[in-house]
mmCIF file of C-alpha atoms in Angstrom:
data_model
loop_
_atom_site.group_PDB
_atom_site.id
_atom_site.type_symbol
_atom_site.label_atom_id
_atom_site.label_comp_id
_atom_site.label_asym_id
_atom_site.label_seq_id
_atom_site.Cartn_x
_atom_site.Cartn_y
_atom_site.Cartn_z
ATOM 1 C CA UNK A 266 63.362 31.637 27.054
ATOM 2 C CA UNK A 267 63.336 35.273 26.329
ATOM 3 C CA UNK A 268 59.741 37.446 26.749
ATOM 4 C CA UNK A 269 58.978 37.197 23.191
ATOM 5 C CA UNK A 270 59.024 33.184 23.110
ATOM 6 C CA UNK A 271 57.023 33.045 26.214
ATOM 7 C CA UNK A 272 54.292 35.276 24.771
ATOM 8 C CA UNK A 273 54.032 33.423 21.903
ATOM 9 C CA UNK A 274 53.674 30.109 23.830
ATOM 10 C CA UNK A 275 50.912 31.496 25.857
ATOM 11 C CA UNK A 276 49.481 32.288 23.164
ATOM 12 C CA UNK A 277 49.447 29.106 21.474
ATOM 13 C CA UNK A 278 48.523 27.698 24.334
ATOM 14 C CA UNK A 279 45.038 30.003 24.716
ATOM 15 C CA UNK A 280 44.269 29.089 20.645
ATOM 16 C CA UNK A 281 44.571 25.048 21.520
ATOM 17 C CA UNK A 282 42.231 25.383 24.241
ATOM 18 C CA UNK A 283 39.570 27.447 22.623
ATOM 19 C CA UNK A 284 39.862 24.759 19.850
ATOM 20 C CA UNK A 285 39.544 22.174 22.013
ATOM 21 C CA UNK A 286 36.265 23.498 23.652
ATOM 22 C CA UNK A 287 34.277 24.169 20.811
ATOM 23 C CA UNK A 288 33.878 20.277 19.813
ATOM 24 C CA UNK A 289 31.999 20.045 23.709
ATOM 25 C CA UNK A 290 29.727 22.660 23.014
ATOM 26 C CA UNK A 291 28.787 21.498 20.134
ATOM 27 C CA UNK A 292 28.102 18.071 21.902
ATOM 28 C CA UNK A 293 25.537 18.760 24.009
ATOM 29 C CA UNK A 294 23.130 19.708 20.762
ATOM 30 C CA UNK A 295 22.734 16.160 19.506
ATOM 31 C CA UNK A 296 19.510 14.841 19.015
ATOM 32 C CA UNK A 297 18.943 11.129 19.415
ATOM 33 C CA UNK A 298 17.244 9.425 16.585
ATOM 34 C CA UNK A 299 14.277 7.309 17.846
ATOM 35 C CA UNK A 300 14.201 3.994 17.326
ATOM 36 C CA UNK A 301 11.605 2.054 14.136
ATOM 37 C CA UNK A 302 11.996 5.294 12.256
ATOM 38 C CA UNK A 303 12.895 2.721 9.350
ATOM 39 C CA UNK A 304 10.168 0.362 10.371
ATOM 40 C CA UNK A 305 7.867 -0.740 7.230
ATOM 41 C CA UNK A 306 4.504 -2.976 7.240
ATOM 42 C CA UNK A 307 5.652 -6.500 8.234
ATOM 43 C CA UNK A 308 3.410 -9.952 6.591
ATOM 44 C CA UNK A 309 1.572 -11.978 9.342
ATOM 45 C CA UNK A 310 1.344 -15.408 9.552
ATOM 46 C CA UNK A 311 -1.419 -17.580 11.425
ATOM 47 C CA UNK A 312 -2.645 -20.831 12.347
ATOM 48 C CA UNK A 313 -5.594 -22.380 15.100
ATOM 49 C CA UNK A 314 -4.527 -24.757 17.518
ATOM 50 C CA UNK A 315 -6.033 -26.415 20.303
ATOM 51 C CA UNK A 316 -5.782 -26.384 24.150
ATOM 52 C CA UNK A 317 -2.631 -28.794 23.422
ATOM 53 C CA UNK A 318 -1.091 -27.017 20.882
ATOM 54 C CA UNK A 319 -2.508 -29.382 18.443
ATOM 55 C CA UNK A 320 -2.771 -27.843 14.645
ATOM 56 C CA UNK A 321 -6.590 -27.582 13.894
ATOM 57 C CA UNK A 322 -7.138 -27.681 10.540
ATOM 58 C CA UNK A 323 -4.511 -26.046 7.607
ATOM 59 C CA UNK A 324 -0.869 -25.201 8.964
ATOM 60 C CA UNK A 325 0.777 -21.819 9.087
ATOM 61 C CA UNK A 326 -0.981 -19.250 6.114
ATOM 62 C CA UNK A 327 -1.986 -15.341 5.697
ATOM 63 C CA UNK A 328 -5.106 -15.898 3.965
ATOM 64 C CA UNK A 329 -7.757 -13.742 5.351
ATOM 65 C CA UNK A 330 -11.250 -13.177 4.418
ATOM 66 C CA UNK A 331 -14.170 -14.348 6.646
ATOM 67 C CA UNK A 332 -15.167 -17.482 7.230
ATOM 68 C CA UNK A 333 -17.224 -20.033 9.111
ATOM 69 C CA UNK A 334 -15.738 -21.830 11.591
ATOM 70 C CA UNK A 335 -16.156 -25.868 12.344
ATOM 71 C CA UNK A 336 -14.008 -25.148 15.573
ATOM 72 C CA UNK A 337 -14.193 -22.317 17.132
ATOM 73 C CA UNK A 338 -10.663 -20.458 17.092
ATOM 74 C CA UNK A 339 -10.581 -19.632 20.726
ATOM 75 C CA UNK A 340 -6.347 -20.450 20.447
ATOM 76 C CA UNK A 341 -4.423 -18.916 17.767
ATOM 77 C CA UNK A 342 -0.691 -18.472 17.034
ATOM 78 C CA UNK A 343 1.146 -16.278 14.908
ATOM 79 C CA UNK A 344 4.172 -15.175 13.104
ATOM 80 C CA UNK A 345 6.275 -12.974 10.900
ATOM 81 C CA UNK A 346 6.190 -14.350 7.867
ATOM 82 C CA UNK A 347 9.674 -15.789 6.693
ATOM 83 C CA UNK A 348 12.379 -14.274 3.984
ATOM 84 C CA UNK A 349 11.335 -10.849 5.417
ATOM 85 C CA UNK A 350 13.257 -7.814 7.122
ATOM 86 C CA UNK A 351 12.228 -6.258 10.254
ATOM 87 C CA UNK A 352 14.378 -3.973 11.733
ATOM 88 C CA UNK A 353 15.484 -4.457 15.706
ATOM 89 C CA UNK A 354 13.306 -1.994 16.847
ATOM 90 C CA UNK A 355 10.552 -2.703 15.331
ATOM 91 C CA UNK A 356 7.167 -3.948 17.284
ATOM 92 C CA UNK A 357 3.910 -5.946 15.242
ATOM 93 C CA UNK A 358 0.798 -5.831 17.824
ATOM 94 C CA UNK A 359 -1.160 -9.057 16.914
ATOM 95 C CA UNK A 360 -4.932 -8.926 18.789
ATOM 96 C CA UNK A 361 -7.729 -11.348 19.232
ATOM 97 C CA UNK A 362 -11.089 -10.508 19.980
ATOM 98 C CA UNK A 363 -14.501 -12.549 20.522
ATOM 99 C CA UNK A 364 -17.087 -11.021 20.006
ATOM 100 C CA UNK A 365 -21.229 -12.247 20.567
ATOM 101 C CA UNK A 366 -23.754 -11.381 17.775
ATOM 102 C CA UNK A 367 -27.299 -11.018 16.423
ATOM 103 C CA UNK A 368 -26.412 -13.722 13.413
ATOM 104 C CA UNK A 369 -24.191 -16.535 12.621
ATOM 105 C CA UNK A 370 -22.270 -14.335 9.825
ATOM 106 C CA UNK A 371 -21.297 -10.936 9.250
ATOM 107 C CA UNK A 372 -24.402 -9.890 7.249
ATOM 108 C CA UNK A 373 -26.425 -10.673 10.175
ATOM 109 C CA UNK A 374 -24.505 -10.197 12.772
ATOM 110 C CA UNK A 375 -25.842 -6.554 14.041
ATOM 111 C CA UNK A 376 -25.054 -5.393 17.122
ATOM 112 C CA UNK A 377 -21.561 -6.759 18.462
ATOM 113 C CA UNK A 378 -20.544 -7.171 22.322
ATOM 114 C CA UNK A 379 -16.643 -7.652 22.930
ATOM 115 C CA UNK A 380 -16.473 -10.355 25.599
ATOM 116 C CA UNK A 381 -12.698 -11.446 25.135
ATOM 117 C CA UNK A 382 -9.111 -10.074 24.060
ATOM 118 C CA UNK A 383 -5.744 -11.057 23.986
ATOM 119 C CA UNK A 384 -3.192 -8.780 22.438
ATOM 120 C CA UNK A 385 0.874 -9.972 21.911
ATOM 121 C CA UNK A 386 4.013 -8.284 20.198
ATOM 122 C CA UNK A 387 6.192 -9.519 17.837
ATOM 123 C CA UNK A 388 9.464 -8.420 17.013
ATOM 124 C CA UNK A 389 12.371 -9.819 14.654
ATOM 125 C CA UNK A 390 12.994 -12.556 16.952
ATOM 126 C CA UNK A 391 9.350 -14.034 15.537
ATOM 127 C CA UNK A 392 10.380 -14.439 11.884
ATOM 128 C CA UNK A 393 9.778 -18.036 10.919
ATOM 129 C CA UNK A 394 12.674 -20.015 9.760
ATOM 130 C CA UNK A 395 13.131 -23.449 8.023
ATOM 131 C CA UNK A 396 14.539 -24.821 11.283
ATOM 132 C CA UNK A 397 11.476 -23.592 13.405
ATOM 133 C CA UNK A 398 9.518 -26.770 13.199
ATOM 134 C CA UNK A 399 9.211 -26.936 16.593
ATOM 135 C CA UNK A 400 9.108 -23.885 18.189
ATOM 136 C CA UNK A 401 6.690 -22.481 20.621
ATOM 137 C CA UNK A 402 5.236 -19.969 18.975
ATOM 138 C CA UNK A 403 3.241 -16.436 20.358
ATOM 139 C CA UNK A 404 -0.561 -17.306 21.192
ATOM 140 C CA UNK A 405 -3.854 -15.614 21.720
ATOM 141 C CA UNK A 406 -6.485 -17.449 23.234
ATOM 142 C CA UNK A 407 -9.876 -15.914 23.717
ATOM 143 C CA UNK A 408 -13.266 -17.618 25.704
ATOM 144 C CA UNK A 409 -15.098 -19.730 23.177
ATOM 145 C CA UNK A 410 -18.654 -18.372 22.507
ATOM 146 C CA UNK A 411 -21.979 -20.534 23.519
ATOM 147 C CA UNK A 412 -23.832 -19.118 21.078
ATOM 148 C CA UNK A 413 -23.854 -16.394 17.949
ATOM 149 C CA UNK A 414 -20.051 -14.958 17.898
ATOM 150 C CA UNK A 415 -17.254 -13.249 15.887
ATOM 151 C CA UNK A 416 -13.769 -13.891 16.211
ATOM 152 C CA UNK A 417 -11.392 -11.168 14.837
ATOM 153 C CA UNK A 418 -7.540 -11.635 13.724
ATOM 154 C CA UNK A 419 -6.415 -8.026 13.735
ATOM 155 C CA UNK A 420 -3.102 -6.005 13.886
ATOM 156 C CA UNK A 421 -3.440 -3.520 16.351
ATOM 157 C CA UNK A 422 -4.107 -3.350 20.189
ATOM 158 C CA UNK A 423 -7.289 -0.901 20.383
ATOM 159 C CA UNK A 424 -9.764 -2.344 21.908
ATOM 160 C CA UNK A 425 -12.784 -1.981 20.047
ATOM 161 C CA UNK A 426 -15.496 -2.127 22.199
ATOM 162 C CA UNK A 427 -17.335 0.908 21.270
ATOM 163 C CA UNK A 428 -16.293 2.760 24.709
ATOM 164 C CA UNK A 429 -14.568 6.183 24.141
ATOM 165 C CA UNK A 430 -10.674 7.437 25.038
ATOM 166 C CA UNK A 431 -7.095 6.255 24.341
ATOM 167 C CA UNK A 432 -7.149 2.724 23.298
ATOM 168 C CA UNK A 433 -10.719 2.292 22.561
ATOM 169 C CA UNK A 434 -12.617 2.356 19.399
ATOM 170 C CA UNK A 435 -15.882 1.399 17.831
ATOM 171 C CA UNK A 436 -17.487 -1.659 18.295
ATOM 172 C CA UNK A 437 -17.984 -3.325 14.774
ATOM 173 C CA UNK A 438 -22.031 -2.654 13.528
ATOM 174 C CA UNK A 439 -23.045 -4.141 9.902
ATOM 175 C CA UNK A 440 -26.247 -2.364 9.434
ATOM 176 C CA UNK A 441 -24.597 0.793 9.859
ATOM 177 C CA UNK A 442 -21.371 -0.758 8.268
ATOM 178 C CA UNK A 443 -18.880 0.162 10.542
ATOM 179 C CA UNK A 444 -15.817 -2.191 9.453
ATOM 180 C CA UNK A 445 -13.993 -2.711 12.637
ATOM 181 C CA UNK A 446 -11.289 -3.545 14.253
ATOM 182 C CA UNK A 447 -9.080 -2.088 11.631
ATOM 183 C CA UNK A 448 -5.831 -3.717 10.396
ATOM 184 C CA UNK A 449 -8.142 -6.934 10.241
ATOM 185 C CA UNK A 450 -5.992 -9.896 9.328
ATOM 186 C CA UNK A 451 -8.992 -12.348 9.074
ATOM 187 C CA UNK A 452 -12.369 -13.248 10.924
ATOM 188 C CA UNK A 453 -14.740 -16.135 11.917
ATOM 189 C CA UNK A 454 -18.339 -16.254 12.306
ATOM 190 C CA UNK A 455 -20.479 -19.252 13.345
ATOM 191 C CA UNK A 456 -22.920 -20.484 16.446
ATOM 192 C CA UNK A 457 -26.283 -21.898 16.161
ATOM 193 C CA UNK A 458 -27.999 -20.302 18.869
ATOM 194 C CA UNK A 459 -29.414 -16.635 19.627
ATOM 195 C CA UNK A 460 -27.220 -15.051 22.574
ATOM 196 C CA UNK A 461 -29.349 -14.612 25.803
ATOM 197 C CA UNK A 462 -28.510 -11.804 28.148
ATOM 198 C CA UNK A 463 -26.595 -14.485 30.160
ATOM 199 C CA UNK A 464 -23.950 -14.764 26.903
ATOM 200 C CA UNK A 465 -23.621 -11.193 27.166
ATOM 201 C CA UNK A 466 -22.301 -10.843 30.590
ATOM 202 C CA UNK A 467 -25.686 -9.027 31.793
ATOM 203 C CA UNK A 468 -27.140 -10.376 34.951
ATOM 204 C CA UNK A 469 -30.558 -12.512 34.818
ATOM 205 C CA UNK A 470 -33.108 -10.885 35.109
ATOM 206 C CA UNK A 471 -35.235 -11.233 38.601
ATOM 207 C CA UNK A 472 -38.589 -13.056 38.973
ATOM 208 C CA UNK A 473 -41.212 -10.466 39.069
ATOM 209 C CA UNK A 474 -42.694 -9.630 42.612
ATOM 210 C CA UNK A 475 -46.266 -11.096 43.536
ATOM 211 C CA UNK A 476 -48.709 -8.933 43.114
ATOM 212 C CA UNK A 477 -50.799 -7.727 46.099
ATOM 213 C CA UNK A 478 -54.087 -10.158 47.187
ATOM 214 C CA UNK A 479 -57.100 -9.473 44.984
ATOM 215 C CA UNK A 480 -55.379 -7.935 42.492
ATOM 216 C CA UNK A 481 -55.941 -9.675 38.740
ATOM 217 C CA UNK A 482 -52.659 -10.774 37.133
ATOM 218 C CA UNK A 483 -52.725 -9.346 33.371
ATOM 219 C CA UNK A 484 -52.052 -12.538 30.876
ATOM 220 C CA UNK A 485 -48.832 -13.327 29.563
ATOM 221 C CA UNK A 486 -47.986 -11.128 26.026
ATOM 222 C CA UNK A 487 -48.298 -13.769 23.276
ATOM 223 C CA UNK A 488 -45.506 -11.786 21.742
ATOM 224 C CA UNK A 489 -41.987 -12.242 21.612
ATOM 225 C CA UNK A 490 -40.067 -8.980 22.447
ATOM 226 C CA UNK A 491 -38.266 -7.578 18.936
ATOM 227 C CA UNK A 492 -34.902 -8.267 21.115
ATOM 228 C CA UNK A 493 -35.041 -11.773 20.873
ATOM 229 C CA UNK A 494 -36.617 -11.830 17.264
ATOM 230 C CA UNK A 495 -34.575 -14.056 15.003
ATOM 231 C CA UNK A 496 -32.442 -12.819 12.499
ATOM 232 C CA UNK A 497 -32.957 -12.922 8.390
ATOM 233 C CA UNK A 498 -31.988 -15.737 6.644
ATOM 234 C CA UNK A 499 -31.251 -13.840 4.028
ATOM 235 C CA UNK A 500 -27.899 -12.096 3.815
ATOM 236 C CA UNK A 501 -28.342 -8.019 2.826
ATOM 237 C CA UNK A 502 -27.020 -7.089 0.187
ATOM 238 C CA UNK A 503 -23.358 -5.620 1.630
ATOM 239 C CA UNK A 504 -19.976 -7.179 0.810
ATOM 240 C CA UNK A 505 -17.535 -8.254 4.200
ATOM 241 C CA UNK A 506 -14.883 -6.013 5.635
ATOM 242 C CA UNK A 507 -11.449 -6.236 4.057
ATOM 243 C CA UNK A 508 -8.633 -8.083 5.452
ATOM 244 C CA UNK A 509 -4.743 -8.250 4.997
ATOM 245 C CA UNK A 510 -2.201 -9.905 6.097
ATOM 246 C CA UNK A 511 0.284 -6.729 6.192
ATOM 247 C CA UNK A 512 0.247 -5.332 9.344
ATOM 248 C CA UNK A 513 1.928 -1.707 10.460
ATOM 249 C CA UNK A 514 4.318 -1.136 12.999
ATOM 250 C CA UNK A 515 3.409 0.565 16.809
ATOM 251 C CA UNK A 516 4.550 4.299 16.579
ATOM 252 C CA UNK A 517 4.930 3.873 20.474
ATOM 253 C CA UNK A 518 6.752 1.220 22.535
ATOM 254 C CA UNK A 519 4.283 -1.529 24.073
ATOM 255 C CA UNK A 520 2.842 -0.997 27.614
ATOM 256 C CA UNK A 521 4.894 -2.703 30.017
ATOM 257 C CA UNK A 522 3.505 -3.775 33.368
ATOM 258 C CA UNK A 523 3.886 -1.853 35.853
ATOM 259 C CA UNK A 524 4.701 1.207 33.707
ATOM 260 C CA UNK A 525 7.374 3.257 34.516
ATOM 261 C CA UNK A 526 7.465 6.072 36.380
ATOM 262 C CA UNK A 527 9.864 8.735 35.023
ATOM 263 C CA UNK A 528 12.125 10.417 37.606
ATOM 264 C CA UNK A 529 11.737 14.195 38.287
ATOM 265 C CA UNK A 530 15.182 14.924 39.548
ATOM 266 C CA UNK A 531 17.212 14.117 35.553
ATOM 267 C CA UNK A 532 15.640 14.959 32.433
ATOM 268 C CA UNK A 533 15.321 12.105 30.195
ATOM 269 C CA UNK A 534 17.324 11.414 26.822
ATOM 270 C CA UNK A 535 14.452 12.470 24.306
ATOM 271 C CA UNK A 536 14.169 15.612 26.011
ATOM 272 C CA UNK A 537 17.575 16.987 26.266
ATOM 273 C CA UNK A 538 19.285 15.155 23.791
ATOM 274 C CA UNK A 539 22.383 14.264 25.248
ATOM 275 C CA UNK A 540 23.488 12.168 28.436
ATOM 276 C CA UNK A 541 23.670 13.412 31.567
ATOM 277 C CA UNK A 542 27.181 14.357 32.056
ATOM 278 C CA UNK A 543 26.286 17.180 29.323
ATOM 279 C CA UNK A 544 26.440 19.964 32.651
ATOM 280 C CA UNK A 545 29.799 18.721 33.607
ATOM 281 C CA UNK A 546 31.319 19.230 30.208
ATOM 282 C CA UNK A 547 29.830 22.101 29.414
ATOM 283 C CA UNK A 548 31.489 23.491 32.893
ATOM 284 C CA UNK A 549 35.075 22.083 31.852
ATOM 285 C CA UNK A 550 34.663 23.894 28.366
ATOM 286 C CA UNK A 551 34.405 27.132 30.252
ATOM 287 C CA UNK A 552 37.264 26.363 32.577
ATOM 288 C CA UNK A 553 39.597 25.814 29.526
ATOM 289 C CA UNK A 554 38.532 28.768 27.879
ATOM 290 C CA UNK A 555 38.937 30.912 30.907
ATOM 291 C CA UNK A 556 42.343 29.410 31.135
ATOM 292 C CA UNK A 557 42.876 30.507 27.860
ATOM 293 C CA UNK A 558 41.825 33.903 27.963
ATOM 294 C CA UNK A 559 43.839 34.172 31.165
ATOM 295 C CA UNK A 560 47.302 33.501 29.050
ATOM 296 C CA UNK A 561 46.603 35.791 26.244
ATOM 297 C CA UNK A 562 45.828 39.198 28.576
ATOM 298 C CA UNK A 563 49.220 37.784 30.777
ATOM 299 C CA UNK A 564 51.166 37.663 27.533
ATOM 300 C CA UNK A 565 49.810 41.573 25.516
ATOM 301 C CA UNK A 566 50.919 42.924 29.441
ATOM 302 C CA UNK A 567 54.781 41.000 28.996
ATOM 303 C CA UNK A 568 54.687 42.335 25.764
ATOM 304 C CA UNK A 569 54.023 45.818 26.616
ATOM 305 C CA UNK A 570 55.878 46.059 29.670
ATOM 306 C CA UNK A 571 59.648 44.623 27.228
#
């Protein structure tokens, strides 16, 4: 092979391997889509059930709206509605909450105290099908209330409990109409006593100490503290939260137990967009191109030295 050929080679060679490097550099700038970017509002489905599983009252249905429960709905499972799409990565938080009240229905409930909550996820692998007639199905079950109470169907997992920071939100108030939870699929209301501080969770009060010898005792107050007043009878005039049975996906995967700690020693994937062998191609990339640059200065010196 005279001079001339091999110089040409070379440099052949040195244009194939710069070619061949650019597609790795251009590898490590890929992004990686997130998943339930597609996701859309998926239809709920719901239905009370007892301790056994039993079916207490009507069968599977989205209705919503507020009503007055004959049992309390202290077990509930749900669905995805059938003859929808839901993509694979998409995740429907389903809550229950019980809640103890001022009234037996919303327009005198008042103040509410969350005593109970029970949150589940449901993914494409919960859409109802004809052949599901006996499948165990996701369920919430909450404590029962002893006396005034709201139960609350809702599609998120805040809690709303009126306490401040991530995960927390108001406590539902009807004087001051604040409409919670939100996402509210559908709600009960019912009891037919006044909640004590016992049904609240607050400790009972102590008996008073006795007062010193010679001391008179005052008499007993004839009246009742405004605390334990009774509520209207009549409703106010103020219409019920509103409910639906469309329910929006999580923008951020479910908590896991424990969570995850990430490591400190590799980047994860969101951050640098590639895997982790993206260092060792990189270095190869500049290996070949060095080669390359190598065989074109060797073949302009055989040149000029013929």
């Amino acid at each position: 092979m005279s001079r001339t050929q091999q110089s040409r080679t070379l440099a052949v060679f040195a244009a194939t391997a710069v070619a061949a490097a650019l597609p790795l550099f251009s590898a490590g700038t890929a992004v990686a889509t997130p998943a339930g970017d597609d996701c859309r509002s998926a239809t709920i489905q719901y239905r009370i059930v007892d301790a056994d599983g039993g079916v207490v009252g009507s069968d599977w249905t989205s209705q919503g709206g507020f009503h007055l429960w004959d049992t309390v709905p202290g077990n509930v499972e749900v669905r995805l509605a059938p003859d929808q799409t839901v993509g694979a990565g998409c995740t429907y938080p389903v809550s229950l909450a019980e809640y103890t009240t001022e009234g037996a229905n919303w327009y005198v409930s008042g103040h509410q105290t969350l005593v109970d909550k029970a949150t589940v996820y449901l993914t494409a692998a919960d859409i109802a099908a004809k052949a599901d007639t006996k499948r165990n199905w996701q369920r919430l079950s909450v404590k029962s209330p002893s006396c005034y109470g709201q139960i609350d169907l809702y599609g998120d997992d805040v809690t709303y409990d009126g306490k401040t920071g991530e995960g927390h939100g108001p406590a539902p108030y009807e004087p001051d109409n604040i409409v919670t939870p939100y996402n509210l699929i559908a709600a009960w209301n019912g009891g037919d006593k006044p909640c004590t501080p016992d049904t609240h969770g607050s400790p009972t009060p102590s008996s008073p100490a006795p007062s010193a010898p010679g001391t008179p005792t005052p008499p007993a107050d004839s009246t009742p503290p405004a605390s334990e007043t009774t509520p209207p009878a009549t409703p106010s005039p103020s219409t019920t939260p509103p409910t639906t049975s469309h329910v929006p996906p999580m923008s951020s995967p479910p908590p896991t137990t424990p969570e995850p700690t990430p490591s400190r020693s590799t980047p994860p994937l969101a951050e640098t967009g590639a895997s982790d062998s993206t260092g060792l191609i990189a270095g190869g990339a500049v290996l070949v191109i060095a080669l390359g640059a190598g065989a074109v200065y060797a073949a302009g010196r055989r040149t000029r030295r013929s």
